Backbone as a ProteinNet text record, in pm:
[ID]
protein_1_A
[PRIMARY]
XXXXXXXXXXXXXXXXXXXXXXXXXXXXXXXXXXXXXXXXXXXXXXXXXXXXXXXXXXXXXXXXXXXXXXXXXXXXXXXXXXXXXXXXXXXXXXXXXXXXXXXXXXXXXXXXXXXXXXXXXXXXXXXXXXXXXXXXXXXXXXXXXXXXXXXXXXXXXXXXXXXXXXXXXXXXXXXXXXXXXXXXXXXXXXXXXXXXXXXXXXXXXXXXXXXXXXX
[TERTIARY]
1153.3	1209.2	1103.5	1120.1	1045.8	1111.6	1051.2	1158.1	1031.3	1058.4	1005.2	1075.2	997.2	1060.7	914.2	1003.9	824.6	724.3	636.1	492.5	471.4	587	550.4	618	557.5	598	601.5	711.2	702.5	756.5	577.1	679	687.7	864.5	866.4	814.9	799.9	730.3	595.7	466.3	328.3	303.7	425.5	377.9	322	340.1	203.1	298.6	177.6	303.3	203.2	175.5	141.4	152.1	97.6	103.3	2.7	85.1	-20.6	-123.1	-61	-125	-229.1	-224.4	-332.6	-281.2	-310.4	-275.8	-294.7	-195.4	-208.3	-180.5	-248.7	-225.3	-126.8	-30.2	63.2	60.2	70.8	81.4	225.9	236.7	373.3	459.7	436.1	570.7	639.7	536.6	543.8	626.1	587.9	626.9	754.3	780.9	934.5	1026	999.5	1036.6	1071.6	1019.8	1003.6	1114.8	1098.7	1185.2	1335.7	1329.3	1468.3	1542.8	1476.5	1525.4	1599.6	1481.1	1550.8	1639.5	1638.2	1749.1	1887	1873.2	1982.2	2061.6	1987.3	1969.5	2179.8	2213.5	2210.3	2243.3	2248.1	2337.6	2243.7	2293.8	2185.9	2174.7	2037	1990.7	1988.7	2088.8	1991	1953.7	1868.9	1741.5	1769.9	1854.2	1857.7	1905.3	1936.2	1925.8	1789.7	1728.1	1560.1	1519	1507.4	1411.9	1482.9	1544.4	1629.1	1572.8	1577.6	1531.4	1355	1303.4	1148.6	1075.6	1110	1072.1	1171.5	1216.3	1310.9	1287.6	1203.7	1128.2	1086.5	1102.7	993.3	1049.4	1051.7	1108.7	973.4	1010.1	920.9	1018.9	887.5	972.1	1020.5	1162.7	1224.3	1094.6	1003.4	861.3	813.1	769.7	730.3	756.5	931.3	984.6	927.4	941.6	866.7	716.5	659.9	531	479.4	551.3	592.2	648	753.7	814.7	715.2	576.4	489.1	400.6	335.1	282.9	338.8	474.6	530.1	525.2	543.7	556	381	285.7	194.9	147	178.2	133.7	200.1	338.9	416.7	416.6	334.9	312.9	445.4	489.9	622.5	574.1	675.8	651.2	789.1	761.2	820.2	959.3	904.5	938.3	951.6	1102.1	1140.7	1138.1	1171.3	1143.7	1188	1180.1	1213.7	1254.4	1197.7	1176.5	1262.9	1210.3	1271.6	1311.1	1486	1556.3	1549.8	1533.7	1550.9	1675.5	1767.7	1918.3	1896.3	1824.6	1787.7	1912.2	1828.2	1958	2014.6	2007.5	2097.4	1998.7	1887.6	1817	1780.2	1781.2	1643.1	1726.9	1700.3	1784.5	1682.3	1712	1599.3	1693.8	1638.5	1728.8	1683.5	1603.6	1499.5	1531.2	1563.5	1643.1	1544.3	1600.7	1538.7	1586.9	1390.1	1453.6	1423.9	1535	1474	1458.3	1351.1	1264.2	1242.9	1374.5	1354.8	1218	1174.4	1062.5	1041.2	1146.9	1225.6	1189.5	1212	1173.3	1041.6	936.6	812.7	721.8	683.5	588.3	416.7	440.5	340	375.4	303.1	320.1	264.9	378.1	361.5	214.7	156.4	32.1	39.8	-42.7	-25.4	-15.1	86	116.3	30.8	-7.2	-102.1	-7.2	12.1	123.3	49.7	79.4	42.8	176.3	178.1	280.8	245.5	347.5	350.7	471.1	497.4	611	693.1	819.8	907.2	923.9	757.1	733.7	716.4	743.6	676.1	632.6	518	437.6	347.7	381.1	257.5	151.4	104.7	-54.1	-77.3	-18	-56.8	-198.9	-211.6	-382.8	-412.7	-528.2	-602.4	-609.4	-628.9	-646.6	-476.3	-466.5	-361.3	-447.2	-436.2	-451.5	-327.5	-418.1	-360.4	-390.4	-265.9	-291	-144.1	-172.1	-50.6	-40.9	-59.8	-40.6	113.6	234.7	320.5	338.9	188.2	212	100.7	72.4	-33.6	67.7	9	69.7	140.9	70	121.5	60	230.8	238.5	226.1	136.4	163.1	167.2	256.4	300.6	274.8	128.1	89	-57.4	-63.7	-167.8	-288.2	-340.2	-457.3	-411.6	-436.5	-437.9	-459.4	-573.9	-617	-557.6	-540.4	-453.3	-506.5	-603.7	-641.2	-732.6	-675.3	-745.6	-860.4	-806.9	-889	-805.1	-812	-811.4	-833.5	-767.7	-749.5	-770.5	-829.4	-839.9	-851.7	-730.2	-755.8	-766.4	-828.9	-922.9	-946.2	-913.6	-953.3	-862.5	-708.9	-649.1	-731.9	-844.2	-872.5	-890.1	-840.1	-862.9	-969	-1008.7	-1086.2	-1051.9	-1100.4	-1042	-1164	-1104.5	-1294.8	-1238.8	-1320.3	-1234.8	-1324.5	-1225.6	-1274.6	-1318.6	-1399.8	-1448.2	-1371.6	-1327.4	-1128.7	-1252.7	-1134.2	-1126.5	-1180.2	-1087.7	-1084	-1081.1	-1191.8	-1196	-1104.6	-1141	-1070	-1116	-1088.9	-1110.7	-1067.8	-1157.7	-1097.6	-1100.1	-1014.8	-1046.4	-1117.4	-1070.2	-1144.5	-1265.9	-1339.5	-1490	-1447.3	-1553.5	-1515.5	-1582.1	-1541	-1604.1	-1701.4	-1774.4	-1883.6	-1878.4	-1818.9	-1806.5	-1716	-1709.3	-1566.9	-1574.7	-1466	-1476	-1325.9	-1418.1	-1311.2	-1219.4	-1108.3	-990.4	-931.2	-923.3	-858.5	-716.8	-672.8	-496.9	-473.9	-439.2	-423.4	-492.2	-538	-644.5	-589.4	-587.7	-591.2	-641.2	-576.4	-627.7	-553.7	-715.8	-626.1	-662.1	-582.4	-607.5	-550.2	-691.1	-694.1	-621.6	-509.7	-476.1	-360.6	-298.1	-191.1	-254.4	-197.4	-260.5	-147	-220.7	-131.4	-142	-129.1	-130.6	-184	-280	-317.1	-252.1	-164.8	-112.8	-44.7	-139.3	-161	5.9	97.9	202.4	172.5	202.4	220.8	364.7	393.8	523.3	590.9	478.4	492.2	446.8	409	371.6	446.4	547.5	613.5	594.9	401.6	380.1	317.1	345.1	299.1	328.1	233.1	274	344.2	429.2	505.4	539	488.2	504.6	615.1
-672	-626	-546.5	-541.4	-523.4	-397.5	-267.9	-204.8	-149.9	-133.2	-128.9	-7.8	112.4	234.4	291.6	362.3	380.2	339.6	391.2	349	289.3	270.3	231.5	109.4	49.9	-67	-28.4	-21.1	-25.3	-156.3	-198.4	-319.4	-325.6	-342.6	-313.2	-379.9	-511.8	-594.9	-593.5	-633.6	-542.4	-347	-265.7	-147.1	-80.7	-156.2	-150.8	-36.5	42	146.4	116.1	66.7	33.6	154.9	211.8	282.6	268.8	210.7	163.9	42.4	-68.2	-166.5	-133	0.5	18	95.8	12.3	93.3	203.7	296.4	451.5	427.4	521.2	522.9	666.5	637.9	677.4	675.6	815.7	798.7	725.6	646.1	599	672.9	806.6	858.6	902.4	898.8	907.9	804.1	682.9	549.7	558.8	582.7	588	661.9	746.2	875.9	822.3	776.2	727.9	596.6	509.5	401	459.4	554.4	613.7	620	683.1	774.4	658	560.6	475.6	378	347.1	257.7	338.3	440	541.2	582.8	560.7	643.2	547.2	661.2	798.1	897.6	878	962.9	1066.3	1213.7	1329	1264	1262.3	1250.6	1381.3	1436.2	1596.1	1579.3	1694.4	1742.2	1675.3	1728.4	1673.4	1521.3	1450.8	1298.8	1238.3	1280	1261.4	1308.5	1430.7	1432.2	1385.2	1329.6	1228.7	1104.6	1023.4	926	943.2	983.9	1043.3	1053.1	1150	1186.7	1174.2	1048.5	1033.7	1070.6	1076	1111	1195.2	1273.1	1415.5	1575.2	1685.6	1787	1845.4	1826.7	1874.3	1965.8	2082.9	2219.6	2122	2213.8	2148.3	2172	2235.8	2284.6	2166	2034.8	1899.3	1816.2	1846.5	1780.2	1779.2	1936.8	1958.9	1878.2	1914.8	1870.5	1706.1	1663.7	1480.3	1486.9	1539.8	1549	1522.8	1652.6	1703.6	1548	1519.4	1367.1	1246.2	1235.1	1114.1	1138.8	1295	1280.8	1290.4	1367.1	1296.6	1153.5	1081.8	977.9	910.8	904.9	833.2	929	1055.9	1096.9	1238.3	1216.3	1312.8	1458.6	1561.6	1668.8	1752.2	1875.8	1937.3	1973	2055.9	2103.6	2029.9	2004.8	1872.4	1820.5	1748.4	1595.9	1528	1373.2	1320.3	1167.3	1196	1061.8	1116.4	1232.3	1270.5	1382.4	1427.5	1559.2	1649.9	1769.3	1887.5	1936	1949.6	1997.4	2108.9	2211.7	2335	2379.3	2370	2386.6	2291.7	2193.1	2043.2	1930.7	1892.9	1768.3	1733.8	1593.9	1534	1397.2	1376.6	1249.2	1159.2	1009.1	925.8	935.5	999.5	971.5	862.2	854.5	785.1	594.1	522.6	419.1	320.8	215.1	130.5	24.9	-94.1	-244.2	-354.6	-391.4	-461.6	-603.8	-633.5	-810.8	-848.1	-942.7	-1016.2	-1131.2	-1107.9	-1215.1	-1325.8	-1397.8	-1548.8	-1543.6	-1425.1	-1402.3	-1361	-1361.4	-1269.8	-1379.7	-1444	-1544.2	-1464.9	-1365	-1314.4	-1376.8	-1447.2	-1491.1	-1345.8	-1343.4	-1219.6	-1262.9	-1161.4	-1164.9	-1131.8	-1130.9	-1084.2	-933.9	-887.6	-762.2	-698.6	-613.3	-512.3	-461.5	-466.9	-386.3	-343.9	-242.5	-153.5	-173.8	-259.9	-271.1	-131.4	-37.7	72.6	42.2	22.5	-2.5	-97.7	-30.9	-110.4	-60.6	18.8	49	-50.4	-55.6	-190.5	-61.6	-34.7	46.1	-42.8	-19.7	-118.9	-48.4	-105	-39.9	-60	79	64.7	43.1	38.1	66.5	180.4	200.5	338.2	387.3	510.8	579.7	632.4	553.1	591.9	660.1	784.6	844	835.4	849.1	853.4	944.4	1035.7	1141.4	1219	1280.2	1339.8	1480.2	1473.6	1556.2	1523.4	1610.1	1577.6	1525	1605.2	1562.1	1421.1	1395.4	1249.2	1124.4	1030.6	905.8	873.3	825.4	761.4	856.4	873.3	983.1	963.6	958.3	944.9	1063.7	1043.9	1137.3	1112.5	1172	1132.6	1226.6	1256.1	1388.6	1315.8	1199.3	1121.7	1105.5	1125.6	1100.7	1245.7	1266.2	1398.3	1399.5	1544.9	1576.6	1484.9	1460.2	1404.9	1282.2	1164	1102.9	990.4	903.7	797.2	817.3	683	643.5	520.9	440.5	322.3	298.7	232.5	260.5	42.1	41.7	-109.8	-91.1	-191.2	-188.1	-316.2	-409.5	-529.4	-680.8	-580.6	-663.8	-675.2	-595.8	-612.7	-444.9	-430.6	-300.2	-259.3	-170.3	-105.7	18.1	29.8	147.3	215.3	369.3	505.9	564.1	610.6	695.2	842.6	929.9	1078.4	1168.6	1125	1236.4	1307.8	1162.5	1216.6	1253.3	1287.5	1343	1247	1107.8	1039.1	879.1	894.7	752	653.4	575	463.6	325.5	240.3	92.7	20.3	-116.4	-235.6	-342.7	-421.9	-540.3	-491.5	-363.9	-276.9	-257	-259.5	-195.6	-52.2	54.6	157.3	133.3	212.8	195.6	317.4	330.7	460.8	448.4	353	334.7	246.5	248.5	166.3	39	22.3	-140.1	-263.5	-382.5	-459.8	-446.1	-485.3	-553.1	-697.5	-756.8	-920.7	-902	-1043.8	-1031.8	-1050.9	-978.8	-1012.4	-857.1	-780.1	-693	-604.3	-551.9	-451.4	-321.5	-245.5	-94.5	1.9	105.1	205.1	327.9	386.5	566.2	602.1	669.6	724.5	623.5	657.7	546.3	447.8	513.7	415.1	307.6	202.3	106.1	-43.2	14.5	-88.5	-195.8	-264.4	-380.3	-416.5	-481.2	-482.7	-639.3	-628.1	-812.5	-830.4	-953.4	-985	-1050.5	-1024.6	-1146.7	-1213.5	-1326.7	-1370.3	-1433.6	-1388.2	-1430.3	-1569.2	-1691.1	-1807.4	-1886.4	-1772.4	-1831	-1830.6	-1927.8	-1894.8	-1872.4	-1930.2	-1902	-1701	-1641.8	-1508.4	-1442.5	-1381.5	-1319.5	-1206.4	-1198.4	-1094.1	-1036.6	-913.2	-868.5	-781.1
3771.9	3898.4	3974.2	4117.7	4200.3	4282.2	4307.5	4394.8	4505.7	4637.4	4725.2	4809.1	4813.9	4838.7	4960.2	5050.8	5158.6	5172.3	5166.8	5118.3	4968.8	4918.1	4728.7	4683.3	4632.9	4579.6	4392.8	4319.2	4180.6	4141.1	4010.6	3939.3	3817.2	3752.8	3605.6	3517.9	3580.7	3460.1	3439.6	3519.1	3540.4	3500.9	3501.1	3490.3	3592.7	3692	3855.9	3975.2	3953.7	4128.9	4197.5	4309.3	4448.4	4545.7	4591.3	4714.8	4850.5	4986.4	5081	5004.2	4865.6	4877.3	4731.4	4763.5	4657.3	4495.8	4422.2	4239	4240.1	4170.6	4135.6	4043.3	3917.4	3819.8	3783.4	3657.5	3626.4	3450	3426.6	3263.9	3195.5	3109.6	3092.8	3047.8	3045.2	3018.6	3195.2	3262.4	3437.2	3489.4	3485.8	3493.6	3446.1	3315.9	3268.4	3364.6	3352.3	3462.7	3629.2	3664.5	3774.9	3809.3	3657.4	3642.1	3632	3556.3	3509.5	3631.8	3702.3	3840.5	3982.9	3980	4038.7	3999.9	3891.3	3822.5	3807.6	3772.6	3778.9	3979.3	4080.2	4164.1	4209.4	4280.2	4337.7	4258.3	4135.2	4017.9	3957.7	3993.2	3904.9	3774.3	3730.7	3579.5	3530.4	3442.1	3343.8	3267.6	3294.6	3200.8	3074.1	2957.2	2854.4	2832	2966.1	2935.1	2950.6	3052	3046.3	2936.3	2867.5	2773.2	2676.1	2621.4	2554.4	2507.2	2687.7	2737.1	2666	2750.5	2739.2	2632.6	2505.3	2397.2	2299.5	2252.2	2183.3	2041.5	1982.5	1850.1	1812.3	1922	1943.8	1993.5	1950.3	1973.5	2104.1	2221.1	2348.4	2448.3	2487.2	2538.5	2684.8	2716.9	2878.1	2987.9	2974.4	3093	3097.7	3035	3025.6	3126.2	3109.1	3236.5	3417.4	3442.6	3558.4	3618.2	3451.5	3463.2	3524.6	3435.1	3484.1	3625.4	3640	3757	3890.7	3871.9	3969.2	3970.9	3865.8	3849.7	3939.4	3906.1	3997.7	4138.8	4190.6	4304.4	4390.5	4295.3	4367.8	4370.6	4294.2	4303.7	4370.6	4413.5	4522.2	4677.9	4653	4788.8	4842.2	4754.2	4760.4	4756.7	4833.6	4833.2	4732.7	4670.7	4610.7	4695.9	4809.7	4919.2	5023	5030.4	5141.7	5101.1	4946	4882.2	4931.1	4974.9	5040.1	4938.6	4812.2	4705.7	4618.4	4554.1	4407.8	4436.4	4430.2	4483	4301.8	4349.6	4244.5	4229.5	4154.6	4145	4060.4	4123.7	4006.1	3927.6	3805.8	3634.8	3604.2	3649.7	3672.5	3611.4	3709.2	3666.2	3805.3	3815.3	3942.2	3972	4071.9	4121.8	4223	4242.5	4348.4	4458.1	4549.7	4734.9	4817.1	4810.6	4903.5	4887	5040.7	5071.4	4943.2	4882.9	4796.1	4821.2	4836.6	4834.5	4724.1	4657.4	4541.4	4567.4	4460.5	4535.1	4361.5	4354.6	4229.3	4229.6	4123.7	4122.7	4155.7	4138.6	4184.4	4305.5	4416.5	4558.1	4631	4538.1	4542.5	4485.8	4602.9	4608.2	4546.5	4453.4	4378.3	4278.8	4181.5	4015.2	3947.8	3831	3714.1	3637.3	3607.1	3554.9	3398.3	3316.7	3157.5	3183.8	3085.9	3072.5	2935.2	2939.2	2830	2733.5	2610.9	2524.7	2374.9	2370.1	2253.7	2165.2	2025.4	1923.3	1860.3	1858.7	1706.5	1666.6	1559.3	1417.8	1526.4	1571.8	1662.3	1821.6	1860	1979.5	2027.6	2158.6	2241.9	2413.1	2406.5	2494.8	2610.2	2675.8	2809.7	2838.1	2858.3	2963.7	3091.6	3169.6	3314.2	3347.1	3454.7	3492.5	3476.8	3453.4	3448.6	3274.6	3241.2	3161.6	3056.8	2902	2827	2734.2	2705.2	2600.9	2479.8	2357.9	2254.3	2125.9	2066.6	1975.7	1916.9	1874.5	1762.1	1908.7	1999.2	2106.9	2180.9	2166.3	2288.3	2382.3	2479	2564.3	2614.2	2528.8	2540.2	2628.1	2613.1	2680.5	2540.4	2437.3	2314.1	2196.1	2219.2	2077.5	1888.8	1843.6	1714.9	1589.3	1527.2	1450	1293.1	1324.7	1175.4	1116.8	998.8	1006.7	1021.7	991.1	1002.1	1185.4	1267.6	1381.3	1429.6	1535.4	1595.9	1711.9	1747.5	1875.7	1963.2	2005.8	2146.4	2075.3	1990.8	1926.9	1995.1	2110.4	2133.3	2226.2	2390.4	2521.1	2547.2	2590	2617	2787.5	2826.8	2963.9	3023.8	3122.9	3146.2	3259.4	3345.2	3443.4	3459	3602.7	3654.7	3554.7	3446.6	3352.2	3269.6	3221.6	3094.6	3012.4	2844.2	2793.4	2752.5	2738.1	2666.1	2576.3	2413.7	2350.3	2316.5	2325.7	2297.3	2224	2113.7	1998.6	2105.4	2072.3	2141.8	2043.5	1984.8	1866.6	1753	1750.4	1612.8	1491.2	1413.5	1284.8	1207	1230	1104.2	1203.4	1283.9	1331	1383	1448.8	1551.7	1502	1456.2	1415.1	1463	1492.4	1573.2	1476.1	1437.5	1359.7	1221.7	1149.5	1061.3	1084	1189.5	1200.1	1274.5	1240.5	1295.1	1454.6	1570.4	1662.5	1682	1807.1	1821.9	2000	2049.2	2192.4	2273.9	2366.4	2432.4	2408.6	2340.8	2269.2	2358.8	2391.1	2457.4	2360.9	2407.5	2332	2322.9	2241	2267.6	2247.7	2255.7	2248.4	2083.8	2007.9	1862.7	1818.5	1866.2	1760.1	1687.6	1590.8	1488	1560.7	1570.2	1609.3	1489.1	1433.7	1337.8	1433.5	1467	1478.6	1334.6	1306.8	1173.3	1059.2	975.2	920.6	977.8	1128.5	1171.9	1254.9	1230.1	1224	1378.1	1472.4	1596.1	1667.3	1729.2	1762.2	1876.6	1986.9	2099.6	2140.6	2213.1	2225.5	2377.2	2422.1	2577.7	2588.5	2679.4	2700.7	2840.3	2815.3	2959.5	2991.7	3065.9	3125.8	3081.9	3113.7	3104.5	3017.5	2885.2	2721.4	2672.7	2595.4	2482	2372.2	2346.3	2175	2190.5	2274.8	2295.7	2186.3	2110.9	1971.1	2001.9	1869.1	1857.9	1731.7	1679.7	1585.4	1496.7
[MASK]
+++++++++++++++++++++++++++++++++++++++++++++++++++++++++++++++++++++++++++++++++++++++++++++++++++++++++++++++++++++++++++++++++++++++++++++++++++++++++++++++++++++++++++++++++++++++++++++++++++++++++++++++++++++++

């Protein structure tokens, strides 16, 4: 689905926010956030259904929320003050106001492109454009919860539809296809990624593959 709001175009299946035409990047817990809000809209979301939603696995302080909050709205251009996209219901939660037009794909003489997805256990994680960090950190993009994994372990960064993974000076190393890495390493569709000893999946879909692996 396609939703088309002011200046912004969000699309769920790509991961892609558009603003004035051009990609902004959005951490995916932003993106979620963002998705929540309009799929939900006109209905207050609270706090504890977002961080619910959000960090389902994870015990994270209610201050997080805000934080994301501030993220989506710069990147869709929104102001705190006068929001005009994303309303504040102080003590309450956050709601989407702002008029929305949705453009099923069927209608969007754009063809879907391969989507980027990070397999963990029975995660299924996408890769927006730009920069996903990854670490046993809260507030990271992709959280892993495991003592072999360093707070701020490695970064995944895709760019032009293709990934790249950097180990950030972990503890206990980043591996591709069991080689350790030392620098930003492509990614293919199939690869083996360990942070430290968890061990995840890098796998391309395309819309219009049916043999698209799935683990």
């Amino acid at each position: 689905m396609r939703y088309v709001f002011g200046r912004c175009r969000l699309d769920t299946s790509s991961r892609d926010l558009t603003r004035d035409g051009v990609s902004v990047h959005l951490s995916p817990k932003a993106f979620e956030l963002l998705k929540l809000l309009i799929e939900a809209r006109p209905r207050v979301l609270p706090k504890a259904e977002l961080m619910e939603q959000l960090w389902p696995d994870a015990f994270v302080v209610e201050a997080n929320l805000p934080v994301l909050v501030g993220e989506v709205r710069t990147a869709i251009g929104d102001q705190a003050a006068g929001a005009s996209v994303i309303k504040t219901h102080h003590g309450v939660g956050y709601s989407f106001v702002s008029e929305v037009r949705e453009v099923r794909p069927e209608n969007d003489v754009t063809a879907p492109g391969p989507v980027l997805v990070l397999r963990v256990g029975s995660r299924r994680i996408v890769l927006g454009p730009g920069i996903t960090t990854v670490g046993r950190d809260h507030d990271g993009d992709v959280y892993l919860n495991d003592p072999s994994v360093s707070r701020v372990h490695a970064r995944i960064v895709v760019e032009n539809g293709a990934a790249t993974v950097e180990d950030l000076k972990s503890k206990n190393g980043t591996c591709v296809q069991s080689e350790p890495i030392d620098k930003p390493t492509l990614l293919k569709d199939g690869d083996e990624i360990e942070f430290g000893s968890v061990k995840v999946w890098f796998i391309v879909e395309r819309p219009d593959d049916p043999t698209t692996l799935t683990l």
